[in-house]
Amino acid sequence: MSNIDNIIQGVAILGSLNDQTRKILNKEATAFLALLHRAFNGTRKDLLKRREIRQAELDKGILPDFLPETRHIRENDAWKGAPPAPGLVDRRVEITGPTDRKMVVNALNANVWTYMADFEDSSAPTWDNMVNGQVNLYDAIRRQVDFKQGEKEYKLRTDRTLPTLIARSRGWHLEEKHFSVDGEPISGSLFDFGLYFFHNAKKLVENGTGPYFYLPKMESHLEARLWNDVFNLAQDYIGMRRGTIRGTVLIETIMAAFEMDEIIYELRDHSAGLNCGRWDYIFSVIKKFRQNPNFVLPDRSAVTMTVPFMDAYVRLLIRTCHRRGVHAMGGMAAQIPIKDDKKANDAAMTNVYEDKLREVRAGHDGTWVAHPALAAIASEVFNKHMPTPNQMFRRREDVRVTGNDLLNMNMPGTVTEEGIRKNLNIGLGYMEGWLRGVGCVPINYLMEDAATAEVSRSQLWQWCKHSITTAEGKKVDKAYAQKLLKEQADELASKAPNGNKYHLAAQYFSGQVTGEDYADFLTSLLYNEITSTPHPGSEITATRSLAAEPGATGRTGTFNESAMKLNNRLVGGHDLGLKANFCAAAPGELKVGTDEEKGEKEKRGVKRGWEEKGWEENEWEENEWEENEWEEKGWEEKGWEEKEWEEKGWEEKGWEEKGRIEMRRKEIEREEEEERGKGGEETRNGKEEKEFRADEGQENESTQTGLAARKSFSTQDCQQGDTRK
């Protein structure tokens, strides 16, 4: 057995693969992921436990401060971060967005300097979104991403150098449950980083740039140290010079704000600077101090970048970065054009201009936009006020920021019922989209992502917890919050297409806005709804290929960890799409590959569903996804039941027809009995079942998440002229 085969022992891929995704999750890449997991997952979990301990201290009223044990790092002027890498010297306008194929093409065609391809807050981490995103970036880096949708062609432009690509992986707290190593799900961070780096690092260098990353959600310099260790191992593994990777850290937690110097120091050979993640930062302030009545904030609209704690955060970040010779990146302009109201659009674009003007005057080296139409505005501002590639020479030595400045919550503003309803609308709207597999959702002409949804639910929790009285004189309590939540959910659901998930979103949101339960992250709370793998103890319906042949179907039943171990043994657990090609799609969702499979999908209306005919072509309203029989006949009638799943059972129709798996199952059970002393009656308990029992005839709505829609953010308004200087 080769070394690669040894490494991938214990790896289980629980998501469906097709020909394109198999090239991404080949044996070599999977072995690399397994190495990363085994090397770093223990440290990752220890650091997450450290967050919990620190939260307990905050709940007791112990406020953060600059660390005394790292004073020598902060006070030493001699050390610097790495000089800007190729393609990262000038970053004045960066566009951000998810990694669906249309977005990748449009973002790389936009008049910007870099494109942050996002596996995090603007992507819902369905298995399809994550692995197809890797395919899309792989193809884009090799200029083979062009495609045709209907009559429209999407091609990368050839009239100029494309924007530098920067990938953002998921945060340390998220896992990728479709890929496990030794019985543990891999970190989403390591999965995203590992696949992108392994396949593209050398090609990116060949193209004249390099493997560059945005690093989100960190709360301490020790978490940055972990990333640095990951970078070093990865570069050593493929024979790349250390320091080739560059990482820009999003300072989007209040805890990280007290450790900016230390974070750059830990990453210094790989540092590409820091970024002001403004909405996540506000979320973090509320989250961390949610038990403290002194940190209650007014309506979200009142928490601007000029309030004391936000202004201090920006000034400290710019001073710290320029003192260390790295970029200080500004925040997001989330506005999108208002095409049917010129007056409102002009006002929105004026706000964007003023926001970017504030950033460049403060000393930022670049800024973010969510829509190509805003790139021209941001470019105009930065070109006029920053004629140099960056302004690291502006040392901002006049800035003095204390711990009290970072914690100064004094600001004008009140809590209003309008503010409560806006938060409910944003939270419900984003969660509903996320449950359909959409990670960025336009709401009231703003492109909302996970960060703004987190602000919304955290403010609602905080106001209810501390019994805030609104400007209208109404006390915010559980009953009031639940009443408004129901009203907003009903209103939104009534206006949305049939089959929307607003009421499911409201069920989850209900427990998060009453000042009682508080999930660490909304994305963690909702994750099981969009995974196509079963989780221990849950009743699920999914297709799972346990046998050798790709495309074999599974069965319905109760999943438990022992069954997972048995399944892994049946297939060897590591042949990666050859023998161990696990398939966890929704019922009837055949894996794409053969013409027969493609024809079956098209016949059932899956291939031509609303994912392709709906939002991406702006035909949601005109054509409706019911047009493709989703509602009229339903997947229950047109899908796997049509193939006699219920009538004849998967045992008769599937790969057990030849008896191979059943024989192997019996061999395993016999071996286990012999190990226990031969013939001893097997003990059962709630945690260790040895069977994967089929509950034939049971329907489970959770499987519909396997067919969750993915909405691409259309960037058709991209100007073709190059405004770069």
XYZ file of C-alpha atoms in Angstrom, residues 308-723:
416
model
C -16.616 56.285 19.544
C -15.872 52.564 19.738
C -15.921 52.124 15.941
C -13.793 55.210 15.308
C -11.205 54.025 17.845
C -11.112 50.593 16.219
C -10.466 52.065 12.757
C -7.755 54.459 13.919
C -5.929 51.764 15.884
C -6.046 49.335 12.967
C -4.575 51.835 10.501
C -1.834 52.936 12.887
C -0.913 49.350 13.753
C -0.769 48.171 10.144
C 1.278 51.082 8.829
C 3.678 50.891 11.745
C 4.324 47.270 10.712
C 4.443 47.928 6.959
C 1.289 46.075 5.930
C -2.049 47.043 4.373
C -4.896 48.523 6.399
C -8.017 47.615 4.438
C -11.342 49.384 4.822
C -14.806 47.911 5.140
C -17.731 46.914 2.983
C -20.090 49.077 1.009
C -23.100 46.777 0.955
C -25.371 48.966 -1.177
C -26.704 47.722 -4.499
C -28.183 49.972 -7.216
C -31.842 50.996 -6.929
C -32.844 50.866 -10.566
C -36.470 51.936 -10.248
C -35.964 55.009 -8.048
C -33.358 57.509 -9.236
C -33.705 59.782 -6.230
C -33.235 56.949 -3.751
C -30.375 55.538 -5.806
C -28.601 58.894 -5.911
C -28.879 59.159 -2.132
C -27.525 55.635 -1.657
C -24.579 56.245 -3.992
C -23.816 59.515 -2.198
C -23.599 57.565 1.049
C -21.157 55.165 -0.580
C -19.017 58.061 -1.806
C -18.911 59.660 1.625
C -18.078 56.347 3.311
C -15.146 55.722 0.955
C -13.974 59.299 1.350
C -13.894 58.829 5.126
C -11.843 55.650 4.692
C -9.210 57.042 2.350
C -8.785 60.192 4.438
C -8.365 58.085 7.563
C -5.457 56.269 5.908
C -6.927 53.033 4.581
C -5.061 51.432 1.680
C -8.161 50.040 0.015
C -11.819 49.237 0.448
C -14.522 46.637 -0.250
C -17.580 46.746 -2.480
C -20.338 44.177 -2.901
C -21.479 45.203 -6.392
C -19.515 46.134 -9.540
C -21.526 49.332 -9.934
C -19.929 50.624 -6.725
C -16.407 49.934 -7.987
C -16.419 53.099 -10.089
C -17.376 55.222 -7.083
C -14.754 53.646 -4.831
C -12.108 53.937 -7.559
C -12.913 57.598 -8.128
C -12.450 58.388 -4.447
C -9.246 56.408 -3.945
C -7.694 57.500 -7.251
C -8.240 61.139 -6.319
C -7.058 60.963 -2.719
C -4.526 58.115 -2.945
C -2.425 58.584 -6.110
C 0.141 56.125 -4.741
C -0.387 52.319 -4.750
C -1.049 52.472 -1.006
C -0.475 54.889 1.851
C 1.553 52.837 4.295
C 3.840 55.857 4.582
C 1.095 57.539 6.629
C 2.239 56.212 9.975
C -0.565 57.858 11.979
C 1.783 58.395 14.909
C -0.686 60.976 16.183
C -3.123 58.200 17.088
C -3.410 57.098 20.695
C -6.102 54.516 21.396
C -6.682 53.051 24.852
C -8.638 50.043 25.971
C -11.355 52.355 27.248
C -11.628 53.922 23.800
C -12.325 50.523 22.257
C -15.041 49.924 24.867
C -16.665 53.365 24.741
C -20.334 52.732 23.969
C -21.473 56.353 24.344
C -23.484 57.311 21.284
C -26.783 58.937 20.374
C -29.748 56.831 19.388
C -32.716 54.890 20.703
C -34.407 51.538 20.215
C -37.537 51.816 18.093
C -40.195 49.393 16.931
C -39.137 50.177 13.390
C -35.597 49.128 14.318
C -36.903 45.907 15.846
C -38.913 45.080 12.731
C -35.950 45.853 10.468
C -33.792 43.475 12.470
C -36.468 40.812 12.262
C -36.784 41.287 8.496
C -33.030 41.101 7.973
C -32.624 38.099 10.246
C -35.538 36.190 8.753
C -34.658 37.178 5.195
C -31.077 36.095 5.497
C -31.855 32.866 7.344
C -34.522 31.942 4.806
C -32.051 32.387 1.981
C -29.336 30.523 3.858
C -31.669 27.575 4.412
C -32.077 27.434 0.624
C -28.315 27.430 0.146
C -27.939 31.162 -0.586
C -25.272 33.029 1.384
C -25.852 36.660 0.370
C -29.345 38.074 0.146
C -30.475 41.490 -1.184
C -32.774 43.127 1.371
C -33.890 46.743 1.041
C -31.159 47.387 -1.545
C -28.391 46.163 0.735
C -26.491 42.950 0.151
C -26.878 41.240 3.508
C -24.669 38.384 4.613
C -24.187 36.394 7.804
C -22.588 39.317 9.646
C -25.587 41.640 9.339
C -27.952 38.821 10.273
C -25.853 38.231 13.376
C -26.069 41.910 14.330
C -29.839 41.772 13.932
C -30.477 38.729 16.106
C -27.893 39.812 18.725
C -29.480 43.217 19.116
C -32.916 41.627 19.500
C -31.548 39.233 22.133
C -29.822 42.084 23.973
C -32.878 44.348 24.018
C -35.088 41.562 25.314
C -32.535 40.386 27.882
C -32.195 43.836 29.413
C -35.877 44.793 29.057
C -35.189 47.883 26.989
C -38.018 50.388 26.544
C -38.538 51.586 22.984
C -38.824 55.214 21.958
C -42.554 54.575 21.688
C -42.673 53.548 25.363
C -43.057 49.783 24.811
C -41.059 47.404 27.007
C -39.229 44.776 24.963
C -39.897 41.367 26.486
C -40.323 37.805 25.273
C -44.013 38.135 24.449
C -43.494 41.360 22.504
C -40.526 39.929 20.590
C -42.419 36.762 19.682
C -45.469 38.739 18.608
C -43.468 40.930 16.222
C -41.530 37.918 14.977
C -44.726 36.098 14.034
C -46.119 39.155 12.289
C -42.980 39.667 10.249
C -42.608 35.982 9.378
C -46.224 35.745 8.241
C -45.909 38.888 6.144
C -42.676 37.788 4.478
C -43.974 34.266 3.830
C -47.186 35.583 2.278
C -45.242 37.655 -0.241
C -42.704 34.972 -1.149
C -43.092 32.130 -3.659
C -44.642 28.902 -2.449
C -42.205 26.594 -0.734
C -40.265 29.385 0.966
C -38.594 28.721 4.296
C -39.631 31.769 6.304
C -41.522 29.795 8.906
C -38.635 27.378 9.346
C -36.354 30.390 9.743
C -38.788 31.817 12.308
C -38.678 28.585 14.310
C -34.916 28.916 14.663
C -35.014 32.686 15.124
C -37.641 32.409 17.840
C -35.184 30.892 20.275
C -32.565 33.534 19.557
C -34.425 36.798 20.184
C -35.902 36.392 23.652
C -32.829 36.992 25.812
C -32.607 33.300 26.714
C -30.819 30.851 24.412
C -27.952 32.290 22.415
C -26.189 30.203 19.773
C -22.518 30.928 19.238
C -23.190 31.575 15.533
C -26.367 31.469 13.462
C -24.495 29.511 10.826
C -23.625 26.819 13.362
C -27.239 26.750 14.556
C -28.592 26.223 11.038
C -25.841 24.064 9.582
C -27.557 20.691 9.957
C -30.473 21.990 7.890
C -28.280 22.341 4.804
C -26.029 19.345 5.236
C -26.796 16.281 3.205
C -25.196 13.996 5.781
C -27.026 12.529 8.756
C -26.016 13.579 12.228
C -25.997 11.237 15.216
C -29.450 10.520 16.592
C -31.308 12.277 13.820
C -33.996 10.858 11.582
C -32.988 11.544 8.015
C -33.781 10.456 4.530
C -30.831 10.478 2.194
C -29.165 8.451 -0.475
C -25.876 7.017 0.636
C -23.605 4.926 -1.531
C -21.992 2.280 0.629
C -20.827 0.047 -2.177
C -18.235 0.047 -4.873
C -20.163 1.309 -7.857
C -20.490 5.078 -8.254
C -24.125 6.024 -8.402
C -25.427 3.309 -6.108
C -28.408 4.430 -4.094
C -28.858 4.152 -0.356
C -31.830 3.800 1.956
C -33.965 5.529 4.520
C -33.293 5.054 8.210
C -31.941 6.139 11.549
C -28.319 7.162 11.494
C -25.947 6.577 14.376
C -22.199 6.689 14.802
C -21.835 2.913 14.908
C -23.612 2.673 11.584
C -21.187 5.245 10.198
C -18.241 3.150 11.389
C -19.787 0.048 9.844
C -20.383 1.885 6.578
C -16.784 3.056 6.503
C -15.551 -0.492 7.003
C -17.776 -1.773 4.231
C -16.147 0.483 1.690
C -12.710 0.858 3.162
C -13.586 4.476 3.914
C -10.961 5.971 1.666
C -11.175 5.179 -2.023
C -12.424 8.665 -2.791
C -15.021 8.310 -5.466
C -13.792 4.938 -6.687
C -14.903 2.542 -3.983
C -15.749 4.922 -1.159
C -17.781 7.325 -3.208
C -20.316 8.345 -0.612
C -23.399 10.023 -1.993
C -25.583 12.124 0.255
C -27.879 13.876 -2.170
C -31.602 14.270 -1.742
C -33.940 11.429 -2.689
C -33.834 10.799 -6.390
C -31.000 13.261 -6.921
C -28.807 10.988 -9.034
C -25.150 11.832 -9.270
C -24.257 13.597 -12.476
C -22.093 11.499 -14.712
C -23.707 9.217 -17.242
C -26.085 10.315 -19.963
C -28.718 8.105 -18.380
C -28.402 9.906 -15.064
C -28.533 13.315 -16.714
C -31.569 12.289 -18.726
C -33.335 11.040 -15.614
C -32.722 14.341 -13.824
C -33.996 16.335 -16.765
C -37.098 14.166 -17.010
C -37.901 14.809 -13.353
C -37.452 18.560 -13.752
C -34.380 18.733 -11.500
C -31.858 19.745 -14.103
C -34.160 22.481 -15.395
C -35.370 23.539 -11.958
C -35.708 27.002 -10.501
C -32.046 27.050 -9.568
C -31.183 27.584 -13.224
C -34.403 29.170 -14.484
C -35.166 31.333 -11.511
C -33.203 34.003 -9.715
C -30.079 33.840 -11.836
C -31.990 34.916 -14.913
C -34.313 37.268 -13.089
C -37.249 35.063 -14.015
C -38.354 34.101 -10.544
C -41.498 36.182 -10.831
C -42.203 35.534 -14.500
C -41.702 31.817 -14.756
C -42.022 30.653 -11.149
C -40.335 27.474 -10.085
C -43.727 25.737 -9.949
C -43.441 25.791 -13.740
C -41.027 22.888 -13.484
C -43.497 20.756 -11.537
C -41.765 21.108 -8.207
C -45.021 22.176 -6.603
C -47.462 20.640 -9.063
C -46.254 17.086 -8.870
C -43.557 17.239 -6.239
C -40.373 15.289 -5.939
C -42.182 12.721 -3.835
C -44.304 11.783 -6.853
C -41.805 12.396 -9.616
C -38.642 11.314 -7.831
C -37.441 8.198 -6.138
C -40.934 6.796 -5.485
C -41.363 6.610 -9.230
C -38.442 4.210 -9.244
C -40.281 1.883 -6.858
C -38.205 2.816 -3.847
C -41.247 2.197 -1.682
C -42.779 -0.610 -3.700
C -39.843 -2.957 -4.077
C -37.268 -1.596 -1.714
C -33.665 -0.703 -2.275
C -32.519 -4.193 -1.384
C -34.200 -5.581 -4.503
C -33.457 -2.696 -6.854
C -29.937 -1.751 -5.805
C -26.469 -3.080 -5.394
C -27.443 -5.613 -2.688
C -28.933 -7.670 -5.494
C -25.650 -9.543 -5.762
C -25.374 -9.983 -2.034
C -21.878 -8.565 -1.752
C -22.552 -5.985 0.909
C -24.800 -8.232 2.962
C -22.109 -10.905 3.011
C -19.500 -8.396 4.130
C -21.862 -7.034 6.776
C -22.347 -10.497 8.203
C -18.592 -11.094 8.180
C -18.058 -7.922 10.197
C -20.752 -8.863 12.692
C -19.244 -12.343 13.005
C -15.771 -10.888 13.589
C -17.139 -8.604 16.287
C -18.928 -11.470 17.985
C -15.706 -13.499 17.992
C -13.881 -10.565 19.540
C -16.434 -10.477 22.362
C -15.962 -14.154 23.099
C -17.829 -15.861 20.257
C -21.566 -16.149 20.377
C -22.243 -13.573 23.076
C -25.470 -11.787 22.557
C -24.878 -8.292 21.322
C -25.761 -5.537 23.747
C -27.696 -2.583 22.466
C -28.010 0.864 23.927
C -29.050 4.316 22.805
C -25.549 5.326 21.803
C -24.189 2.182 20.164
C -26.564 0.546 17.698
C -24.978 -1.890 15.340
C -27.584 -1.688 12.604
C -28.555 0.912 10.112
C -32.274 0.104 10.082
C -34.438 1.130 7.188
C -37.692 2.869 8.000
C -39.316 2.157 4.678
C -42.144 4.406 3.631
C -41.113 7.277 5.883
C -40.898 10.702 4.293
C -38.705 13.339 5.828
C -38.857 16.962 4.787
C -35.286 17.587 5.895
C -34.057 15.942 2.744
C -35.364 18.834 0.706
C -32.285 20.727 1.864
C -30.284 18.438 -0.389
C -31.976 20.250 -3.251
C -31.496 23.697 -1.719
C -31.360 26.409 -4.312
C -28.228 28.390 -4.907
C -28.760 31.954 -5.880
C -25.984 33.603 -7.799
C -25.423 37.279 -7.266
C -25.830 38.769 -10.696
C -23.203 41.278 -11.728
C -24.528 42.001 -15.161
C -24.092 45.719 -14.657
C -20.307 45.370 -14.730
C -18.783 48.126 -16.815
C -16.428 46.861 -19.448
C -14.171 49.902 -19.543
C -11.010 49.725 -17.422
C -10.794 52.541 -14.891
